[in-house]
Structures are given as structure tokens and as C-alpha cells.
Coordinates of C-alpha atoms in Angstrom, one line a residue:
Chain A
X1389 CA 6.4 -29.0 -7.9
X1390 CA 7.8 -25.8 -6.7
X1391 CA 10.7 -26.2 -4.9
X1392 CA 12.6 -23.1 -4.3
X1393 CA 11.0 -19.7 -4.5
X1394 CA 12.9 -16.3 -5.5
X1395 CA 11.2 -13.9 -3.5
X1396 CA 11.2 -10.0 -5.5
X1397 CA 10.5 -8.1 -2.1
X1398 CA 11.5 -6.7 0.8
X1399 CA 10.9 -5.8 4.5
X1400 CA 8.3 -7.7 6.0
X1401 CA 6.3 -9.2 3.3
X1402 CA 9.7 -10.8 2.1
X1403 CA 9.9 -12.0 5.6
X1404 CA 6.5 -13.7 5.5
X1405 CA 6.7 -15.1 2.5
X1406 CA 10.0 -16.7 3.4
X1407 CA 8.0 -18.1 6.6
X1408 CA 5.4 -19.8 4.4
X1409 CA 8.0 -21.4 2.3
X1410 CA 9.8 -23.0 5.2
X1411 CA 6.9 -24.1 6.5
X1412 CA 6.3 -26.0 3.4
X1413 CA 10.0 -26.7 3.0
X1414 CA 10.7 -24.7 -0.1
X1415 CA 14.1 -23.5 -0.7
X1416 CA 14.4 -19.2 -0.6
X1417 CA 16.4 -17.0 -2.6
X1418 CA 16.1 -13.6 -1.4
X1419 CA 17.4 -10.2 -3.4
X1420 CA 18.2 -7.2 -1.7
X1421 CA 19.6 -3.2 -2.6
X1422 CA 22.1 -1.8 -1.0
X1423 CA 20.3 -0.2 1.5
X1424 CA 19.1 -3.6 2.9
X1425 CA 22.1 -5.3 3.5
X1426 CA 21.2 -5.2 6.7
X1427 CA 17.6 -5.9 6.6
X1428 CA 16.6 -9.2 8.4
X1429 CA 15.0 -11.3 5.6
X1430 CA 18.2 -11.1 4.0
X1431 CA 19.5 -13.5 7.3
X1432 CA 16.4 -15.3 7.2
X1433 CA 16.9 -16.8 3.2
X1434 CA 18.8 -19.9 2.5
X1435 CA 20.5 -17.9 -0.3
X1436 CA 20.7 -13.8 -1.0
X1437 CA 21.7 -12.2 -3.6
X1438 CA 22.9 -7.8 -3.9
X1439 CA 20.7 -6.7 -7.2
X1440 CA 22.3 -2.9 -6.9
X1441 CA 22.0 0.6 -5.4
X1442 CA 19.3 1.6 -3.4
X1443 CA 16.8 3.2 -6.1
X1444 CA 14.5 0.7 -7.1
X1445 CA 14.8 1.2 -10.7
X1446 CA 18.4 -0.4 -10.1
X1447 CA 17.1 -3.0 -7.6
X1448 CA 13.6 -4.1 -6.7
X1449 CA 12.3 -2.6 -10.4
X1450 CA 15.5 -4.5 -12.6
X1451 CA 13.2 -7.5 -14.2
X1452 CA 16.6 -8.9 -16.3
X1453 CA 19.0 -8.8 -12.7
X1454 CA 16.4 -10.9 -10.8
X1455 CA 15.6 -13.1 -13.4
X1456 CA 19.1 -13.7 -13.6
X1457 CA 19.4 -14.6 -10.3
X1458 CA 16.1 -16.7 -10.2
X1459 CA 17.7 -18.7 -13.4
X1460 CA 21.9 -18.8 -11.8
X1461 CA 19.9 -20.2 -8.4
X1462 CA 17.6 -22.5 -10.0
X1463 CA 14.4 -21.3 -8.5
X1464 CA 11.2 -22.6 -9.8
X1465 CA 9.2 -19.7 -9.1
X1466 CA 9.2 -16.4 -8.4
X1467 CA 7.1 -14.7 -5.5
X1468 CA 6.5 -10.9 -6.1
X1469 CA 5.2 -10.1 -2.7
X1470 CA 3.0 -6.4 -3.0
X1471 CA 4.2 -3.1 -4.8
X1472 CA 7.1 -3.2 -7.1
X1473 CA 6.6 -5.8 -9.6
X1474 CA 4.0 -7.8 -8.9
X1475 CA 1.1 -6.1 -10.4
X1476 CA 3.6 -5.5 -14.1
X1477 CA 2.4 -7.8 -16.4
X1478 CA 5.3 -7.9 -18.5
X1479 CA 7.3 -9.4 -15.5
X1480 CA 4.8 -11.6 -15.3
X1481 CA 5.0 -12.7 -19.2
X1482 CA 9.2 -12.6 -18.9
X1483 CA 8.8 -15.6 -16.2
X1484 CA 6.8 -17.6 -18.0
X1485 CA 9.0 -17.0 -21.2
X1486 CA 12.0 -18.1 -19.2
X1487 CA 10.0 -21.4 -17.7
X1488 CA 9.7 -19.6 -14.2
X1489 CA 6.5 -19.7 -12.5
X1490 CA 5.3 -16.8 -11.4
X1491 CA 3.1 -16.9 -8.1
X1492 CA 0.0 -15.2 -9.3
X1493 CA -2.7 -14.2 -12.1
X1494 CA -1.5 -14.0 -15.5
X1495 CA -0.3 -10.9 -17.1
X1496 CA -3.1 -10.3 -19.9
X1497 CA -5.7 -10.5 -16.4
X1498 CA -2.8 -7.8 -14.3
X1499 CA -3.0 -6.0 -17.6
X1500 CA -7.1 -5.3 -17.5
X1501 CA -7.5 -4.4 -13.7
X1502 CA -4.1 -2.5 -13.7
X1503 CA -5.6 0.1 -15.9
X1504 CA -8.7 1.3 -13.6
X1505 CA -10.5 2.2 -16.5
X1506 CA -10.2 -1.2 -18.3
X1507 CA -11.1 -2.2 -14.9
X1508 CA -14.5 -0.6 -14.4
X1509 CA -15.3 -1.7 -18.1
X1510 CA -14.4 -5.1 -17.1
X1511 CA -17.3 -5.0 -13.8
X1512 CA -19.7 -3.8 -15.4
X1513 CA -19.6 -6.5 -17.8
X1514 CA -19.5 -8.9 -14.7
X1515 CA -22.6 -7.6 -13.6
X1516 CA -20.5 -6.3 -10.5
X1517 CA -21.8 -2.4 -9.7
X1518 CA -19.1 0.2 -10.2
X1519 CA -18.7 4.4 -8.8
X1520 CA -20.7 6.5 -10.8
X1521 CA -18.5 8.1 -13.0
X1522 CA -16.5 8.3 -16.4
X1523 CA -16.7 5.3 -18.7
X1524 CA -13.0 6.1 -20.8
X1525 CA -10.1 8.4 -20.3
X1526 CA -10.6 12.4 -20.1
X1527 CA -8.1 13.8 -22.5
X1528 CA -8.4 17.7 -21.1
X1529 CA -9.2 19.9 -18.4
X1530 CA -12.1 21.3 -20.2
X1531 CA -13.3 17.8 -20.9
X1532 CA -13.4 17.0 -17.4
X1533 CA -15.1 20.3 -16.2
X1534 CA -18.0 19.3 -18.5
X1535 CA -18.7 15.4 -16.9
X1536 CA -18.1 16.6 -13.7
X1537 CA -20.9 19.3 -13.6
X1538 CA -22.8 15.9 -14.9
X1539 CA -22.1 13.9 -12.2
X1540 CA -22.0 16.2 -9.5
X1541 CA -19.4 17.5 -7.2
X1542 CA -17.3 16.1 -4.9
X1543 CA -15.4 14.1 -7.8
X1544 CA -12.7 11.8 -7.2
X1545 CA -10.1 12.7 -10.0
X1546 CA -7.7 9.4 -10.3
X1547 CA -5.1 8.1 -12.3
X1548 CA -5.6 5.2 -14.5
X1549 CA -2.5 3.5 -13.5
X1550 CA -2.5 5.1 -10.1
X1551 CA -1.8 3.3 -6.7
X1552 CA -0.7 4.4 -3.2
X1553 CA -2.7 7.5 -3.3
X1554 CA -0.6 8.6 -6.0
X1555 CA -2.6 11.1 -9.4
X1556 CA -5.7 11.1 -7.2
X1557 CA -7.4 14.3 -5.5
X1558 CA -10.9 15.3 -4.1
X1559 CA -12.1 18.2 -5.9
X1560 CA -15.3 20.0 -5.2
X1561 CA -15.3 22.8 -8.0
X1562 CA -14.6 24.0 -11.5
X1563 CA -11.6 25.6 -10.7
X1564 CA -10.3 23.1 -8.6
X1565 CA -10.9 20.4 -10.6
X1566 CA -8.8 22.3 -13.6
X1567 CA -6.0 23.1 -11.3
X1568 CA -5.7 19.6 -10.0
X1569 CA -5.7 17.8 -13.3
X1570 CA -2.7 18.8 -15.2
X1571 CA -0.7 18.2 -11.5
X1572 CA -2.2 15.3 -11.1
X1573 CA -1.6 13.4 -14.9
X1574 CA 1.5 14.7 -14.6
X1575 CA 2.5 12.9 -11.5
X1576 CA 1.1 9.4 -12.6
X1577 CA 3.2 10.2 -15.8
X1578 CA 6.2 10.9 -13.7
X1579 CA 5.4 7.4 -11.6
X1580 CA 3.4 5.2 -13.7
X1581 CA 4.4 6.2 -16.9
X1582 CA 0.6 6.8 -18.0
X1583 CA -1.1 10.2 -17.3
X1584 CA -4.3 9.3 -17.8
X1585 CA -7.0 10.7 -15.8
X1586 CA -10.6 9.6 -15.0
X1587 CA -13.4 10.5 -13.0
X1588 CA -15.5 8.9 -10.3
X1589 CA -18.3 10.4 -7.9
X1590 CA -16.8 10.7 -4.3
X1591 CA -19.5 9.1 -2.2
X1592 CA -20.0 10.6 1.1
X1593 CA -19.6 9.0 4.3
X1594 CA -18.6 5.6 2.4
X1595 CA -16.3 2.8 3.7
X1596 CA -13.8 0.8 2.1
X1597 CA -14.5 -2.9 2.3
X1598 CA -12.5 -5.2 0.1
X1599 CA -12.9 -9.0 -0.4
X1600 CA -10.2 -11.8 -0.3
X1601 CA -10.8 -14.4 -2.9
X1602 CA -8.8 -17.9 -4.0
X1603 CA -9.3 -19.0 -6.9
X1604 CA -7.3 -21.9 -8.5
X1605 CA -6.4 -23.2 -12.4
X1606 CA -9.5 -25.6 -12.2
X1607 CA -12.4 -23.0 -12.0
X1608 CA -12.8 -23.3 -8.2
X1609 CA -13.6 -20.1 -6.2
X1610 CA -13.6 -18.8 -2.5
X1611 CA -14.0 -15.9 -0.8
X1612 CA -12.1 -15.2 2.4
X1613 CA -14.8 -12.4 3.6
X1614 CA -14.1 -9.4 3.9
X1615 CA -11.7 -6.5 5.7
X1616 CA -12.5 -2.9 6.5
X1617 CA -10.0 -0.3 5.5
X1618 CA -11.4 2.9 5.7
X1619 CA -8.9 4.3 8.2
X1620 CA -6.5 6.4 6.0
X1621 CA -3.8 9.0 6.1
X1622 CA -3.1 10.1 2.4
X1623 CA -5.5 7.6 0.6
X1624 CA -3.1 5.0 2.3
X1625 CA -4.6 2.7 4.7
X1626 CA -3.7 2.7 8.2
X1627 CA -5.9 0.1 10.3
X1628 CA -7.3 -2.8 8.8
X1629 CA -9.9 -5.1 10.9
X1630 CA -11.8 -8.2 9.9
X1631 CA -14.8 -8.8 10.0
X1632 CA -16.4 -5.5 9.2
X1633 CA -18.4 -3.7 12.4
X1634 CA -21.0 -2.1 9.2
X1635 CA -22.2 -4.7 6.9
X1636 CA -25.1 -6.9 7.4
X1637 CA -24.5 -11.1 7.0
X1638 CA -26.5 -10.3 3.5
X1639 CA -24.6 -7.6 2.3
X1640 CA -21.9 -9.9 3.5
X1641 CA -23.1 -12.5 1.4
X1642 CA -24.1 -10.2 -1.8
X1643 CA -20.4 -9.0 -1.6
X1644 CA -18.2 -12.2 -1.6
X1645 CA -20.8 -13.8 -4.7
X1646 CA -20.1 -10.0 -6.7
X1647 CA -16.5 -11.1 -6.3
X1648 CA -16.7 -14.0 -6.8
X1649 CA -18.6 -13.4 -10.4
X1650 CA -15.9 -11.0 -11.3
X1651 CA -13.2 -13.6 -10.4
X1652 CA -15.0 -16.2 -12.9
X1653 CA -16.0 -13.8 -15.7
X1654 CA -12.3 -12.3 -15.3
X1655 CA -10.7 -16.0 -15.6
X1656 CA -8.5 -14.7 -12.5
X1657 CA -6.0 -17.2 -10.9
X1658 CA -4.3 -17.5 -7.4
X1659 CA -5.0 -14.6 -4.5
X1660 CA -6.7 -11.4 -5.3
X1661 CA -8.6 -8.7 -3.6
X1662 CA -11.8 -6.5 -4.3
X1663 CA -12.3 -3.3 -3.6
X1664 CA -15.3 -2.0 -2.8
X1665 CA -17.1 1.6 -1.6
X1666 CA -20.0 0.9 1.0
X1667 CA -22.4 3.8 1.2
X1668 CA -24.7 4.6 3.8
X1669 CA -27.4 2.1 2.8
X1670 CA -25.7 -0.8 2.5
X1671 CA -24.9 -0.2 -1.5
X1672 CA -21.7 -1.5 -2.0
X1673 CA -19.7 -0.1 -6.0
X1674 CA -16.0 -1.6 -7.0
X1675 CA -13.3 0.5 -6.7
X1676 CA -10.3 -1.6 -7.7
X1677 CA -9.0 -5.1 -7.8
X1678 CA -5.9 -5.7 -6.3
X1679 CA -4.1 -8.4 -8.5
X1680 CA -1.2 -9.6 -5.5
X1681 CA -1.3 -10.4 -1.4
X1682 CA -2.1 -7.6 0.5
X1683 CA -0.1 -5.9 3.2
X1684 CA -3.3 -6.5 5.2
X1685 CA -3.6 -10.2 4.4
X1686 CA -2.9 -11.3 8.0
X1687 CA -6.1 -10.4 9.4
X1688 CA -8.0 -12.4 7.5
X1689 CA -6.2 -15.3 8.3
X1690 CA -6.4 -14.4 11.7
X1691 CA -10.2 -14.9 11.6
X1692 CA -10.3 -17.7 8.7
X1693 CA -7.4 -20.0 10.0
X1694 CA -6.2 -19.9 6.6
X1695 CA -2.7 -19.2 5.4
X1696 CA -3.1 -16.9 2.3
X1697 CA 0.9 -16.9 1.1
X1698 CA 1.1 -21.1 1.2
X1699 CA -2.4 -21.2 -0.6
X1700 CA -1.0 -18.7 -3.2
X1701 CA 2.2 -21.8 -3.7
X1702 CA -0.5 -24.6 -3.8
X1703 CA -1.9 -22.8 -6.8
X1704 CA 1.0 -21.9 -8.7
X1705 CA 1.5 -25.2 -8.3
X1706 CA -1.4 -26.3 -10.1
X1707 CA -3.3 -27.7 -7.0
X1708 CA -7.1 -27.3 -6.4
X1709 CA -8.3 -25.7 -3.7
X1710 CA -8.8 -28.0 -1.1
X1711 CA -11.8 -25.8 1.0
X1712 CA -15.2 -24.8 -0.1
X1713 CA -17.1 -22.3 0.6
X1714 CA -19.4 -23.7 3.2
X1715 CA -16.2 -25.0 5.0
X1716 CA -15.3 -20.8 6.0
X1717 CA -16.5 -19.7 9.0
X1718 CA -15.2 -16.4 10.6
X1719 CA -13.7 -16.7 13.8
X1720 CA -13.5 -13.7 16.7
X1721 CA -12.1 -10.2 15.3
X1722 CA -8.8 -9.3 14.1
X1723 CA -7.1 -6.0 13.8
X1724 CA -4.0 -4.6 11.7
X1725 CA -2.1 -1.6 12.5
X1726 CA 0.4 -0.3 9.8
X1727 CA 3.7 1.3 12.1
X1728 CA 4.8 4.1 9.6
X1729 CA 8.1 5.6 10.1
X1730 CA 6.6 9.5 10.3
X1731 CA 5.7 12.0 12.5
X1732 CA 2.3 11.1 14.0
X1733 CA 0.9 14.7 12.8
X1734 CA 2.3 15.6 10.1
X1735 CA 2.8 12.3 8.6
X1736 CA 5.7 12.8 7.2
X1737 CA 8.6 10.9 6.7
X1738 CA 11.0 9.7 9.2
X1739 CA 13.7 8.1 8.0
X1740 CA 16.8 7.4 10.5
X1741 CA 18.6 5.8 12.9
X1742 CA 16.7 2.8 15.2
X1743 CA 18.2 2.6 18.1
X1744 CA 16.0 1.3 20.6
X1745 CA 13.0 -1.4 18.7
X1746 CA 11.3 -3.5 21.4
X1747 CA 7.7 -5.6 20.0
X1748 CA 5.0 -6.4 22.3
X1749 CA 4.5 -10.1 22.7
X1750 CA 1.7 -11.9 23.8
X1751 CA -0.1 -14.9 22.7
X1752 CA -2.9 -13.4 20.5
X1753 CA -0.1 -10.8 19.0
X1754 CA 0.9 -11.2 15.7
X1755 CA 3.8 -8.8 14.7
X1756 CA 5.6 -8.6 10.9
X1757 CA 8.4 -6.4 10.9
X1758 CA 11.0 -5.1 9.0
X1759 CA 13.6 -3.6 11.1
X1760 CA 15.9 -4.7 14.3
X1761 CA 17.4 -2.1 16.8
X1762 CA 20.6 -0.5 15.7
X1763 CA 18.9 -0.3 12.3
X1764 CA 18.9 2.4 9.4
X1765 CA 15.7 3.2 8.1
X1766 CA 16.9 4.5 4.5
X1767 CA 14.6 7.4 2.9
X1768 CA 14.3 5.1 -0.2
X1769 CA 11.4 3.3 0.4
X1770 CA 7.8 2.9 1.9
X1771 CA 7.7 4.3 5.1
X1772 CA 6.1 1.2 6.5
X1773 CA 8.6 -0.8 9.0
X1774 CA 5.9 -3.3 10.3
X1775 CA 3.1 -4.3 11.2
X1776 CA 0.6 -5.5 14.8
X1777 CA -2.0 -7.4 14.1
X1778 CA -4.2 -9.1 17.2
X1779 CA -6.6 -11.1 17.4
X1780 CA -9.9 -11.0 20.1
X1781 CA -13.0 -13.7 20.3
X1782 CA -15.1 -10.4 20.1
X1783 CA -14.2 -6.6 18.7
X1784 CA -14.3 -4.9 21.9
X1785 CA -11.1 -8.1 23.3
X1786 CA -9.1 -7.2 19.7
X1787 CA -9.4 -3.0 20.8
X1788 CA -8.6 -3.8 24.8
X1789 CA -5.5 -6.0 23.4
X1790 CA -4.3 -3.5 21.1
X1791 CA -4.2 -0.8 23.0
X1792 CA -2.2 -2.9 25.1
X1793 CA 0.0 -3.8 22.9
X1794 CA 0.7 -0.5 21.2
X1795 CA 1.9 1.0 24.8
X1796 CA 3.9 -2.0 24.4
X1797 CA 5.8 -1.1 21.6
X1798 CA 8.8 0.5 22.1
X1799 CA 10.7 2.5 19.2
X1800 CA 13.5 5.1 19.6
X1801 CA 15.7 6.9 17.5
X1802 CA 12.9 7.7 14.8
X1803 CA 9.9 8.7 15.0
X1804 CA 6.5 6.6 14.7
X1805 CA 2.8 7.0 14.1
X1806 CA 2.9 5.0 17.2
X1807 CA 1.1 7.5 19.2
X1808 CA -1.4 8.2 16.1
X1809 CA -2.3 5.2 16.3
X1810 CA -3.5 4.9 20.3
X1811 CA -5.4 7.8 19.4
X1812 CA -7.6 6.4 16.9
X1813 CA -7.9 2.9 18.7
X1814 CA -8.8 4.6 22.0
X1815 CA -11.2 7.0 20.4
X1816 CA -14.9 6.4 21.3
X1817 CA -16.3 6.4 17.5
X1818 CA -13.6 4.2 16.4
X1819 CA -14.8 1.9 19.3
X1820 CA -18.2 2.3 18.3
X1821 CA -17.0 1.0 14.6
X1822 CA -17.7 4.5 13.3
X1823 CA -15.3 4.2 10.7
X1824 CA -15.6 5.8 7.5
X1825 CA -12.8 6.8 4.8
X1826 CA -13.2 10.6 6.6
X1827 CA -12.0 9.5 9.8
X1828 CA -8.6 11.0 10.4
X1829 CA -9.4 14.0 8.7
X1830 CA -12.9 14.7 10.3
X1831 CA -11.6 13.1 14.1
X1832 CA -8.0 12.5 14.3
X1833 CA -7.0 16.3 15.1
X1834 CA -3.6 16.5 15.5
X1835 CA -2.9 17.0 19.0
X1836 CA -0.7 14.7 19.8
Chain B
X543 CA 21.7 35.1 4.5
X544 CA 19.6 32.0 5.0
X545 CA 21.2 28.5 4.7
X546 CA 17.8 26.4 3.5
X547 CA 18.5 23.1 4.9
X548 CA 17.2 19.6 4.0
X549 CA 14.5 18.8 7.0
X550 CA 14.9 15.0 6.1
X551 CA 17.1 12.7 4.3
X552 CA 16.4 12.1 0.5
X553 CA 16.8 12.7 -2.6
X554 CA 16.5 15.7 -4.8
X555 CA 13.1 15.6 -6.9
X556 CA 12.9 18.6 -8.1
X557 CA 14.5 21.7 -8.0
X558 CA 11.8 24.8 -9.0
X559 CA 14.2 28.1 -8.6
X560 CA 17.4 29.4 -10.5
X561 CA 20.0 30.9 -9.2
X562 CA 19.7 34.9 -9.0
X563 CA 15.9 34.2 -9.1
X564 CA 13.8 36.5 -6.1
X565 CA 12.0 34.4 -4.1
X566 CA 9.0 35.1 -1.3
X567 CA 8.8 34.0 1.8
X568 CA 7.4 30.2 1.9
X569 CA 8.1 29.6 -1.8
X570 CA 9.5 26.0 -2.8
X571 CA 13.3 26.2 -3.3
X572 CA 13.2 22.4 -4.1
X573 CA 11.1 19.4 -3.6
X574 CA 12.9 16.5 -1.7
X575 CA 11.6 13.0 -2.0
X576 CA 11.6 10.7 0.8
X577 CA 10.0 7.6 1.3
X578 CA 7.5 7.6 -1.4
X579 CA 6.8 11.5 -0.8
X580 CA 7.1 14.4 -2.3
X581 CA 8.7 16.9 0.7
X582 CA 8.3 20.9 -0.6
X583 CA 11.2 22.9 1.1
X584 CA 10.9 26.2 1.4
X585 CA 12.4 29.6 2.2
X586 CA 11.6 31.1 5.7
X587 CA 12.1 34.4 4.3
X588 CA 11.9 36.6 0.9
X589 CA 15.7 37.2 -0.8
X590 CA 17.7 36.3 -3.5
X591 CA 19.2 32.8 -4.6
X592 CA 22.8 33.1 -3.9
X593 CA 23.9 29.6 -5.0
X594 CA 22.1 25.9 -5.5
X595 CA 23.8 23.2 -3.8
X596 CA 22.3 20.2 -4.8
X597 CA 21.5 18.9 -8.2
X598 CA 18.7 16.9 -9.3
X599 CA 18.8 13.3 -8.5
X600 CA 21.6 14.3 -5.8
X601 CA 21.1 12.5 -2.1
X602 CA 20.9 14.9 0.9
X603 CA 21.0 13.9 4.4
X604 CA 19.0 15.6 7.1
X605 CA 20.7 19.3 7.9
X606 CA 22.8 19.1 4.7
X607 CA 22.9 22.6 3.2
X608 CA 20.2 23.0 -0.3
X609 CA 20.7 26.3 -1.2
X610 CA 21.8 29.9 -0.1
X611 CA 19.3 33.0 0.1
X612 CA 20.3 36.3 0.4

């Protein structure tokens, strides 16, 4: 039995995750750079430890230092929250080696969907449909000209190891395409250590829709519905609401057994999501699978009742799932805002000085945050300081109570996509669930 | 002479001019990164690098001085 948890995060998701293990009464060891000395999850551990300076190669990214720790404090397990290391398989492998159990899938599974093209491989084995596109890596330029007058512009040009937007660009011509693909390997070289490039057909009009799954060490599956992510800024997601305002209660249905297929065929473990493109009609292709909890995990709790971070202990800890399928219901609507520290129009970066942080509260508000007032927002990491979630019995309750709740919020000193956010709430298509992965370039005009 | 200043705290990614180098208006002197983005700065007018500041790798907080154009 697990019973104290090294958590390799920070910010809110650290946060969370320690919530989840009081709750359970697991002990906490939390790490934390230089930067985040002050950071509240720091406070909120029953021990912390200083891995280094602020660059995460030196902190969040040193394997051996938090290892170290997790071995000196006698945690049993190590939680790897989302982003840094908990989709690198070798961290995963150097916990087990040192009898630490890390809270999630394997390495040799993180290994397969980390590369995308492995990935898509690994699908359409599963009998799960994938983007038109590119079955193995495009070595050149040239190359790459030649499938893409095959498949057909616009083309999605992605980086195998890419994430957070990062090596990928819409390009809708020859010469495009060959300017943007040297940049592009280049820059997941530079980040992920692997330039290589493939190709997928950018469906128009589509909608990102991703599933939740649970799956334990026993063979039992769940899926946990689905979320709708298609509002984006960068190919990073913005809102997040559950359930989805598009799909029917069979595409619905088709959806969660696809993932659940690929979970079994995979031999997955723990929580994981599934990406997915839904066109126009209804046809739903995998993009990615997400191998880790999700920053927008909380709104499918919000609508299941479950608690995804104490199911992900339970199966670490060898348990079986104690819930079937027929047992999940979906309860009202829930919505997710990300608060970026940027300017609402631009969107760029706004690192600083808080000096005036006030949350909404009410009783169907959820808020994770990261920050206090009389905080420093450092320039070293994501941008994201927190996050509103709330909860309605119908879609149209969840809008009315965010909207209220994001004139709420009250942050000086830096500045927020706060107001970029009311926008696209308050805006009649985004009411009328017309939400497609276009939205804040083809609506949200930056007027603000 | 134009001081190009850092718009935002961050570190120095990359730096894609010499010194003595011409440059034109709008052209990348150096390419901050902050918060997970790549930030071009650039000059506001056409002239010559007088001197680089920073270093790659070097921290710069918002205002601090990059490089000098003449």
C-alpha cells in the first residue's frame, strides 16, 4: 500500500494531487526550483524539498535529484502530475528499477503513443480510425511536397515527439510546406530531442473531443465520456467543457468503446486520455493519446462525481476498479477555463509581479490555482497560473455562472487572458456550442 | 542610437545578429524565451549593431538593455 507520494510537479496540479492524497491520508513530499519557493503547494506538503535553479533541466527535468529525494524521504510512489516527466518512459523505468511505484502506464506503453507515429501505427491496428495522412517519418522537404500533393492541402505538418503546439504548422502550399519544415524539425529537435516530422490531413471545421478512460492491472476498463476542447490559442487549449454540445449519444457511445479497444489492445494501465478530430458528419479519427491526468481532468469529474487523481493511487496500488460502466451517468455541464498569465490579444507572456489575486467563490465554483497575491510569476514556466471550472444542471446555468464568476476574478499587477476569456463565453456562437478548433482565429478578433 | 530593450522578462534564446552587422527595420536582433515562447525582438529602425549585451542563455528582465543600434 502506497503510503507517501513524491509529487514531480508544480503549480496547481501539484496542489491537487496533494488534495487527493490527504484525502486518502497519504503522506506528501513535494519538490520545488528556486523560483517556487514561494509557490503555495510547497506550504501545502508535509515535507519539501529545493531540487535547484529555476530551468527545468536543473529542477522539474533532474530524474537522479528527485529520485533521490523520493528514496532519502521514503516515498512509495511517485506522482508525475502533467508535462515534464510524466509522459518520459525512462523516468518511468528508473522508478521501477529503484522499487518506486510510479503512478501511471508503464514506460514501453509511454514509449509507443509518445512517438505519434508509433502512435497512429498502434490505432490502426486497434481497429481505432486515424487522420488521413503519412504512415512513417518524412526524412526531407521534397519528400513531404510529394505526399502532400497526395493528400491534399491544408496539411497539418507535426512533430513526432511534439506537444504543446510545439514542431506543428498549418500549411496550405508547396512553398509553404518547404519553408515550414526545416523550422519546424528543427524546433522539436531543439525541445524534444527528435526532429522528426510527419504529416496529417487538416480536417476542416473539426472539433477536438478526447475521452477519459481508467483502466486497472486486472483488465478492467471505463470510460469517463468525453470533453470538448476545441477552443485554442496556439494549438493550446483554452476552454474545456463536458459533455460535448456536438456529438450524438451514439457517436457518444462509438467513441468511449474505440477507446476503450485501444486501451485493451494497448495493455494501457491507470488514467489516460484519447484524442480525437470530429468532422462535420459525426466521423470521429485519433489524434493522440495522452499517457498522464490532464490539466482539464476536473470537468469530468465535475459531471461523473468521480475523483480521477485518487482513482489513479487505487491503481497504482494494484486495486480494481471498483465502478462499471453501466454505473456512469453524466451529470449537468461543466466548464474549464485556463487563466493564462498573457495579454488577452496578443497572447503573449506576462510574467510579473501579483499584487492584487482575488478568486470568485460560490458553491458550484471550482478554482485550482497556482499563485497568492504578492506573488512573482517567474518567466520560466507555463504561463498557466490556474484554473475556473463550474458546474450548471444544464449548459446554458454552467455559461450564466461563469460569466459571473470570471467578472469575479480579480487579478492585478499582471496581465490576464481574463478578459479573452468573457469574450468567448459571452459570445452568441460559443453559446450556441458552435465550437470548432477555428474559433479564436475565425471569431475572437482582438478587440479587447 | 536605439537602445533595443527586452519587452518581457526571460531568457536569451537566441541571438541572430553580430555585432557590426546592418540591420532593417523590424529584423530579429534576438529571440527571448518566456514562458514556453519564443518572443522575436526586433529593431524599430534600420542601423548598425553597435554592441550586444546579452549572451546566450543570459536572463533579462523587462526594460533591461539587449543591444545598441546605430
Amino acid at each position: 500500500m502506497i503510503k507517501k507520494i513524491l509529487i514531480a510537479n508544480r503549480g496547481e496540479i501539484a496542489a491537487r494531487i496533494i488534495r487527493a492524497c490527504k484525502k486518502q491520508g497519504i503522506q506528501t513530499v513535494a519538490v520545488y526550483s528556486e523560483a517556487d519557493q514561494k509557490a503555495p503547494y510547497v506550504f501545502m506538503a508535509d515535507e519539501s524539498f529545493l531540487l535547484g535553479p529555476p530551468r527545468v533541466v536543473e529542477s522539474y527535468l533532474n530524474m537522479e535529484k528527485i529520485l533521490r529525494i523520493a528514496k532519502e524521504t521514503n516515498a512509495d510512489a511517485i506522482h508525475p502530475g502533467y508535462g515534464f516527466l510524466s509522459e518520459n518512459d525512462q523516468f518511468e523505468k528508473k522508478c521501477t528499477a529503484a522499487g518506486i511505484i510510479f503512478i501511471g502506464p508503464t514506460g514501453d506503453v509511454m514509449n509507443k503513443m509518445g512517438s505519434k507515429i508509433a502512435a497512429r501505427a498502434a490505432m490502426q491496428e486497434a481497429g481505432v480510425p486515424i487522420v488521413p495522412g503519412t504512415d512513417g517519418v518524412i526524412d526531407t522537404a521534397e519528400d513531404a511536397v510529394k505526399v502532400a500533393n497526395e493528400i491534399g492541402y491544408p496539411i497539418m505538418l507535426k512533430a513526432s515527439a511534439g506537444g504543446g503546439g510545439i514542431g506543428m504548422q498549418v500549411v496550405h502550399t508547396d512553398d509553404e510546406l518547404i519553408k515550414a519544415f526545416a523550422g519546424n524539425s528543427k524546433r522539436a529537435q531543439t525541445f524534444f530531442g527528435d526532429g522528426a516530422m510527419f504529416m496529417e490531413k487538416k480536417l476542416d471545421h473539426a472539433r477536438h473531443i478526447e475521452i477519459q478512460i481508467l483502466a486497472d492491472q486486472h483488465g478492467n476498463v471505463v470510460h469517463l465520456f468525453e470533453r470538448e476542447c476545441s477552443i485554442q490559442r496556439r494549438n493550446q487549449k483554452v476552454v474545456e467543457e463536458a459533455p460535448s454540445t456536438f456529438i450524438s449519444d451514439q457517436t457518444r457511445q462509438k467513441m468511449g468503446e474505440a477507446a476503450i479497444n485501444a486501451v485493451k489492445t494497448l495493455g494501457y494501465t491507470n488514467a489516460g486520455t484519447i484524442e480525437f478530430l470530429v468532422d462535420e458528419q459525426e466521423q470521429f479519427y485519433f489524434l493522440e493519446m495522452n499517457t498522464r491526468i490532464q490539466v482539464e481532468h476536473p470537468v469530468t469529474e465535475e459531471i461523473t462525481g468521480m475523483d480521477i487523481v485518487e482513482e489513479q493511487i487505487h491503481i497504482a496500488n494494484g486495486k480494481a476498479l471498483t465502478i462499471e460502466q453501466g454505473d456512469l451517468k453524466i451529470d449537468g455541464h461543466a466548464i474549464e477555463v485556463r487563466i493564462y498569465a498573457e495579454d488577452p490579444v496578443t497572447f503573449f507572456p506576462s510574467p510579473g509581479h501579483i499584487t492584487t489575486f482575488t478568486k470568485p467563490i460560490g458553491e458550484r465554483i471550482r478554482n485550482e490555482v497556482a499563485v497568492t497575491e504578492n506573488y512573482d510569476v517567474t518567466p520560466f514556466y507555463d504561463p498557466m497560473i490556474g484554473k475556473l471550472i463550474v458546474k450548471g444542471s444544464t449548459r446554458d446555468e454552467a455559461i450564466k455562472q461563469l460569466i459571473e464568476a470570471l467578472q469575479q476574478y480579480k487579478i492585478e499587477g499582471i496581465k490576464t487572458n481574463i478578459p479573452m476569456l468573457l469574450k468567448v463565453i459571452d459570445s452568441d456562437r460559443f453559446k450556441a456550442g458552435d465550437t470548432t478548433t477555428a474559433f479564436v482565429e475565425e471569431h475572437y478578433l482582438p478587440t479587447v | 542610437m536605439e537602445e533595443i530593450k527586452a519587452s518581457m522578462a526571460g531568457s536569451v534564446w537566441k541571438i541572430t545578429v553580430s555585432q557590426g552587422e546592418s540591420v532593417e527595420e523590424d529584423q530579429d536582433i534576438v529571440i527571448l524565451e518566456s514562458m514556453k515562447m519564443e518572443i522575436p525582438i526586433g529593431a524599430e529602425e534600420a542601423g548598425t549593431v553597435k554592441e550586444i549585451k546579452v549572451a546566450e542563455g543570459d536572463f533579462v528582465n523587462e526594460g533591461d538593455v539587449i543591444a545598441i543600434i546605430e
